Short mmCIF file of C-alpha atoms and ligand atoms in Angstrom, two decimals:
data_model
loop_
_atom_site.label_atom_id
_atom_site.label_comp_id
_atom_site.label_asym_id
_atom_site.label_seq_id
_atom_site.Cartn_x
_atom_site.Cartn_y
_atom_site.Cartn_z
CA UNK A 363 4.64 1.66 -28.10
CA UNK A 364 0.92 1.97 -27.30
CA UNK A 365 -0.50 3.11 -24.01
CA UNK A 366 -1.66 0.46 -21.52
CA UNK A 367 -5.25 -0.64 -21.97
CA UNK A 368 -7.74 -0.61 -19.06
CA UNK A 369 -8.74 -4.22 -18.32
CA UNK A 370 -11.20 -3.60 -15.49
CA UNK A 371 -12.47 -1.04 -13.02
CA UNK A 372 -13.25 -1.87 -9.37
CA UNK A 373 -15.06 -0.23 -6.53
CA UNK A 374 -15.66 -1.44 -2.97
CA UNK A 375 -17.90 0.59 -0.74
CA UNK A 376 -17.99 -1.89 2.11
CA UNK A 377 -15.96 -0.68 5.03
CA UNK A 378 -14.85 -2.48 8.15
CA UNK A 379 -12.80 -1.65 11.21
CA UNK A 380 -9.27 -2.92 11.69
CA UNK A 381 -9.05 -2.83 15.48
CA UNK A 382 -10.73 0.34 16.76
CA UNK A 383 -8.48 2.78 14.91
CA UNK A 384 -8.73 2.08 11.21
CA UNK A 385 -12.04 2.32 9.33
CA UNK A 386 -10.91 0.76 6.04
CA UNK A 387 -12.21 -0.01 2.60
CA UNK A 388 -10.32 -2.86 0.98
CA UNK A 389 -9.97 -1.53 -2.57
CA UNK A 390 -8.43 -4.73 -3.91
CA UNK A 391 -7.24 -8.08 -2.59
CA UNK A 392 -5.46 -11.14 -3.94
CA UNK A 393 -8.34 -13.65 -4.03
CA UNK A 394 -9.82 -11.51 -6.79
CA UNK A 395 -6.90 -9.69 -8.42
CA UNK A 396 -3.78 -11.51 -7.18
CA UNK A 397 -2.62 -12.59 -10.63
CA UNK A 398 -3.42 -9.36 -12.47
CA UNK A 399 -1.86 -7.14 -9.80
CA UNK A 400 1.07 -9.30 -8.67
CA UNK A 401 3.29 -8.41 -6.80
CA UNK A 402 0.63 -6.27 -5.05
CA UNK A 403 -1.66 -8.32 -2.80
CA UNK A 404 -4.07 -5.96 -1.10
CA UNK A 405 -4.79 -2.29 -0.50
CA UNK A 406 -6.71 -0.99 2.50
CA UNK A 407 -7.74 2.67 2.41
CA UNK A 408 -8.37 3.99 5.93
CA UNK A 409 -10.43 7.13 6.29
CA UNK A 410 -10.54 10.00 5.69
CA UNK A 411 -12.32 10.04 9.05
CA UNK A 412 -12.60 12.48 11.95
CA UNK A 413 -11.53 11.21 15.36
CA UNK A 414 -12.43 13.13 18.55
CA UNK A 415 -9.67 13.69 21.11
CA UNK A 416 -9.12 10.65 23.31
CA UNK A 417 -6.73 9.26 25.91
CA UNK A 418 -7.43 5.74 24.61
CA UNK A 419 -5.05 3.84 22.35
CA UNK A 420 -6.87 3.39 19.05
CA UNK A 421 -5.62 0.75 16.67
CA UNK A 422 -4.79 -2.91 16.56
CA UNK A 423 -2.82 -4.83 19.18
CA UNK A 424 -0.19 -7.54 18.75
CA UNK A 425 -0.65 -9.63 15.61
CA UNK A 426 1.75 -11.51 13.29
CA UNK A 427 2.60 -11.33 9.60
CA UNK A 428 4.63 -13.70 7.42
CA UNK A 429 5.53 -13.97 3.75
CA UNK A 430 5.11 -10.42 2.47
CA UNK A 431 5.58 -6.71 3.17
CA UNK A 432 3.19 -4.15 4.65
CA UNK A 433 3.59 -0.61 3.35
CA UNK A 434 1.85 2.10 5.36
CA UNK A 435 1.39 5.54 3.80
CA UNK A 436 0.09 8.22 6.15
CA UNK A 437 -1.70 11.25 4.71
CA UNK A 438 -3.38 12.70 7.81
CA UNK A 439 -2.87 11.83 11.46
CA UNK A 440 -0.09 9.68 12.91
CA UNK A 441 0.63 5.95 13.16
CA UNK A 442 2.76 4.38 15.88
CA UNK A 443 4.25 0.98 15.39
CA UNK A 444 6.17 -1.47 17.54
CA UNK A 445 7.37 -4.95 16.63
CA UNK A 446 8.94 -8.07 18.07
CA UNK A 447 12.40 -7.25 16.69
CA UNK A 448 12.48 -4.19 18.95
CA UNK A 449 11.89 -1.81 16.05
CA UNK A 450 9.27 0.89 16.30
CA UNK A 451 8.50 4.45 15.49
CA UNK A 452 5.91 7.00 14.61
CA UNK A 453 5.10 8.29 11.14
CA UNK A 454 3.03 11.30 10.15
CA UNK A 455 1.64 12.94 7.01
CA UNK A 456 3.76 12.16 3.94
CA UNK A 457 5.80 9.49 5.72
CA UNK A 458 5.90 5.82 4.76
CA UNK A 459 6.70 2.69 6.74
CA UNK A 460 7.86 -0.21 4.58
CA UNK A 461 7.90 -3.31 6.75
CA UNK A 462 9.21 -6.60 5.42
CA UNK A 463 7.54 -9.25 7.56
CA UNK A 464 9.21 -12.08 5.58
CA UNK A 465 9.91 -14.97 8.06
CA UNK A 466 7.64 -13.31 10.59
CA UNK A 467 7.09 -10.42 12.93
CA UNK A 468 4.59 -9.67 15.64
CA UNK A 469 3.61 -6.02 15.74
CA UNK A 470 1.02 -3.52 16.90
CA UNK A 471 -0.30 -0.48 15.04
CA UNK A 472 -1.94 2.45 16.82
CA UNK A 473 -2.75 6.08 16.25
CA UNK A 474 0.11 8.26 17.47
CA UNK A 475 -0.46 9.29 21.10
CA UNK A 476 -0.17 13.03 20.40
CA UNK A 477 -2.56 12.81 17.46
CA UNK A 478 -5.07 10.77 19.51
CA UNK A 479 -5.03 13.40 22.27
CA UNK A 480 -5.53 16.22 19.74
CA UNK A 481 -8.01 14.37 17.55
CA UNK A 482 -8.58 15.31 13.93
CA UNK A 483 -8.65 13.90 10.45
CA UNK A 484 -7.08 10.50 9.83
CA UNK A 485 -6.21 9.14 6.38
CA UNK A 486 -3.88 6.28 5.57
CA UNK A 487 -3.24 3.52 3.04
CA UNK A 488 -1.84 0.10 3.83
CA UNK A 489 -0.55 -1.83 0.85
CA UNK A 490 0.57 -5.46 0.99
CA UNK A 491 3.41 -6.41 -1.36
CA UNK A 492 4.21 -10.06 -2.02
CA UNK A 493 7.66 -11.62 -1.77
CA UNK A 494 9.05 -14.28 -4.12
CA UNK A 495 9.08 -17.77 -2.56
CA UNK A 496 12.86 -17.62 -2.12
CA UNK A 497 12.56 -14.51 0.09
CA UNK A 498 9.47 -15.37 2.11
CA UNK A 499 11.51 -16.70 5.04
CA UNK A 500 14.29 -14.11 4.92
CA UNK A 501 14.87 -11.92 8.01
CA UNK A 502 12.36 -9.15 8.72
CA UNK A 503 13.33 -5.59 7.81
CA UNK A 504 11.88 -2.22 8.63
CA UNK A 505 12.30 0.91 6.48
CA UNK A 506 11.10 4.17 7.90
CA UNK A 507 10.85 6.61 5.00
CA UNK A 508 10.38 10.26 5.87
CA UNK A 509 8.49 12.61 3.56
CA UNK A 510 11.66 14.70 3.14
CA UNK A 511 13.48 11.68 1.68
CA UNK A 512 10.88 11.02 -1.02
CA UNK A 513 11.69 12.74 -4.34
CA UNK A 514 8.81 14.94 -5.49
CA UNK A 515 8.67 15.69 -9.20
CA UNK A 516 6.79 18.57 -10.75
CA UNK A 517 4.64 17.28 -13.60
CA UNK A 518 4.95 20.63 -15.39
CA UNK A 519 2.41 23.11 -16.75
CA UNK A 520 0.61 23.26 -13.40
CA UNK A 521 -0.46 19.64 -13.70
CA UNK A 522 0.60 18.63 -10.22
CA UNK A 523 3.28 16.48 -8.62
CA UNK A 524 4.46 12.90 -8.31
CA UNK A 525 6.26 11.42 -5.30
CA UNK A 526 8.50 8.45 -6.05
CA UNK A 527 8.18 6.19 -2.99
CA UNK A 528 9.56 3.10 -4.71
CA UNK A 529 10.95 2.43 -8.15
CA UNK A 530 11.90 5.15 -10.58
CA UNK A 531 10.24 7.96 -12.47
CA UNK A 532 11.85 10.46 -14.86
CA UNK A 533 15.30 9.66 -13.51
CA UNK A 534 14.37 10.00 -9.82
CA UNK A 535 14.68 6.89 -7.65
CA UNK A 536 12.42 6.18 -4.71
CA UNK A 537 14.05 5.43 -1.34
CA UNK A 538 12.26 2.11 -0.67
CA UNK A 539 14.35 -1.04 -1.11
CA UNK A 540 12.24 -3.76 -2.74
CA UNK A 541 12.72 -7.48 -3.45
CA UNK A 542 11.27 -7.37 -6.97
CA UNK A 543 11.14 -4.53 -9.53
CA UNK A 544 8.17 -2.28 -8.80
CA UNK A 545 6.97 1.32 -8.66
CA UNK A 546 4.85 3.03 -6.01
CA UNK A 547 4.05 6.62 -6.98
CA UNK A 548 1.90 9.06 -5.09
CA UNK A 549 0.32 11.48 -7.54
CA UNK A 550 -1.48 14.77 -6.93
CA UNK A 551 -3.17 16.35 -9.94
CA UNK A 552 -4.08 20.03 -9.99
CA UNK A 553 -5.47 20.56 -13.45
CA UNK A 554 -7.70 18.70 -15.85
CA UNK A 555 -5.12 18.72 -18.60
CA UNK A 556 -4.49 15.25 -20.01
CA UNK A 557 -1.41 13.53 -18.68
CA UNK A 558 0.47 10.57 -20.09
CA UNK A 559 2.50 8.89 -17.37
CA UNK A 560 5.25 6.55 -18.58
CA UNK A 561 5.02 3.14 -16.83
CA UNK A 562 7.41 0.26 -17.50
CA UNK A 563 6.41 -2.03 -20.38
CA UNK A 564 5.42 -5.48 -19.09
CA UNK A 565 4.64 -4.37 -15.52
CA UNK A 566 1.25 -5.16 -14.01
CA UNK A 567 -0.28 -1.75 -13.35
CA UNK A 568 -3.10 -0.20 -11.34
CA UNK A 569 -4.21 3.39 -10.79
CA UNK A 570 -5.99 3.84 -7.45
CA UNK A 571 -8.06 7.00 -6.93
CA UNK A 572 -8.01 8.10 -3.30
CA UNK A 573 -9.61 11.53 -3.79
CA UNK A 574 -11.11 13.37 -6.74
CA UNK A 575 -12.44 12.38 -10.15
CA UNK A 576 -10.16 11.14 -12.91
CA UNK A 577 -10.67 9.75 -16.37
CA UNK A 578 -8.27 6.86 -17.05
CA UNK A 579 -7.55 5.44 -20.47
CA UNK A 580 -9.93 7.07 -22.92
CA UNK A 581 -13.31 6.32 -21.36
CA UNK A 582 -13.22 5.17 -17.74
CA UNK A 583 -14.35 7.77 -15.20
CA UNK A 584 -13.15 6.97 -11.70
CA UNK A 585 -13.89 8.65 -8.40
CA UNK A 586 -12.73 8.25 -4.82
CA UNK A 587 -12.02 4.64 -3.74
CA UNK A 588 -12.06 3.25 -7.29
CA UNK A 589 -9.23 1.66 -9.21
CA UNK A 590 -8.38 0.71 -12.76
CA UNK A 591 -6.35 -2.38 -13.65
CA UNK A 592 -4.28 -2.07 -16.81
CA UNK A 593 -2.82 -4.61 -19.20
CA UNK A 594 0.95 -5.04 -18.76
CA UNK A 595 1.50 -4.39 -22.47
CA UNK A 596 2.19 -0.77 -23.33
CA UNK A 597 4.50 1.80 -21.80
CA UNK A 598 2.24 4.51 -20.33
CA UNK A 599 -1.09 5.22 -18.70
CA UNK A 600 -3.37 8.08 -19.68
CA UNK A 601 -5.05 10.26 -17.09
CA UNK A 602 -7.20 13.36 -17.44
CA UNK A 603 -9.80 15.42 -15.64
CA UNK A 604 -8.05 15.06 -12.33
CA UNK A 605 -8.48 18.49 -10.77
CA UNK A 606 -7.47 18.22 -7.10
CA UNK A 607 -7.18 14.44 -7.42
CA UNK A 608 -4.98 12.19 -5.30
CA UNK A 609 -3.93 8.90 -6.86
CA UNK A 610 -1.57 6.02 -6.37
CA UNK A 611 0.12 4.37 -9.32
CA UNK A 612 1.22 0.80 -8.54
CA UNK A 613 3.22 -1.13 -11.11
CA UNK A 614 5.46 -4.15 -10.88
CA UNK A 615 6.91 -7.25 -12.41
CA UNK A 616 4.58 -10.20 -11.76
CA UNK A 617 5.74 -12.97 -9.43
CA UNK A 618 4.53 -16.09 -11.21
CA UNK A 619 4.02 -18.29 -8.14
CA UNK A 620 0.92 -19.61 -6.35
CA UNK A 621 -0.60 -17.29 -3.74
CA UNK A 622 -2.07 -19.03 -0.69
CA UNK A 623 -3.07 -16.75 2.13
CA UNK A 624 -4.95 -16.84 5.38
CA UNK A 625 -5.39 -13.84 7.65
CA UNK A 626 -1.99 -12.28 8.29
CA UNK A 627 0.02 -14.93 6.39
CA UNK A 628 0.61 -15.12 2.61
CA UNK A 629 2.64 -18.08 1.39
CA UNK A 630 2.71 -20.43 -1.62
CA UNK A 631 1.12 -23.59 -0.20
CA UNK A 632 -1.49 -24.60 2.37
CA UNK A 633 1.20 -26.49 4.34
CA UNK A 634 3.25 -23.28 4.65
CA UNK A 635 0.21 -21.47 6.03
CA UNK A 636 -0.27 -24.20 8.64
CA UNK A 637 3.43 -23.98 9.51
CA UNK A 638 3.12 -20.20 9.91
CA UNK A 639 0.30 -20.64 12.43
CA UNK A 640 2.35 -23.24 14.34
CA UNK A 641 5.44 -21.01 14.33
CA UNK A 642 3.46 -18.00 15.55
CA UNK A 643 1.84 -20.00 18.38
CA UNK A 644 5.26 -21.35 19.38
CA UNK A 645 6.65 -17.81 19.64
CA UNK A 646 9.00 -18.26 16.69
CA UNK A 647 7.95 -14.90 15.22
CA UNK A 648 8.96 -13.27 18.47
CA UNK A 649 6.81 -11.52 21.04
CA UNK A 650 6.08 -7.95 21.93
CA UNK A 651 7.68 -7.13 25.24
MN1 MN B 895 -0.21 -5.45 10.76
#
């Protein structure tokens, strides 16, 4: 079986603030890459950025989501979360929050209070994962995944390590429960030796470079905040030159359904988006107490 071919390379330098806590670059989003990267909808890369100590609450206040999942991966700093189901918590470096908004939640996302008071470096990724139409109105769910519960595999020969957050790699299963078959792997490379990473045949696949410089395929040189989109055909991706690089590998079975989104809602039709707005306004996604 051949290796997956690079279809396109993307870079977005534009950054914007989400609330007053998250200076993000949207590295991909569904209006452009929804079909090629299904089931992944969007990836916001926040930071790395230095925050001075503050008593203020930095972040984004109560807002809804419906129809998909938000996956928050913290690398530096802390994120506190609270939602209308009563769930909440704080995650720190290496931890992941996998929130299934599905029929709808209202939540807030802030820097952790202790981190805000200390100040320091903040770095985080938020990934949006689509749900199949049949699951878009299922009950919300919240998975708090601690770093200690994420299998970390040694890539051998001093190449680095791979954390299996979701899906499976080399016999290790990630802790995240997902609605469709997908992999989310967090990869740290330590040498510039070439590496062939097996990725399921037929899965849509992207390699996102958070830090460092990496050659993907045989001729695409990527640096921080760039990503490569691969063809589903083939059963591996090739990486090399990634000394001290930090990457995400995202791969999954495509959901072949229309994507219609607006703001915090991602559904299949315009009417469902209008219904989501009505339901939110009527308090049917709950309220933050
Ligand atoms: Mn949110």
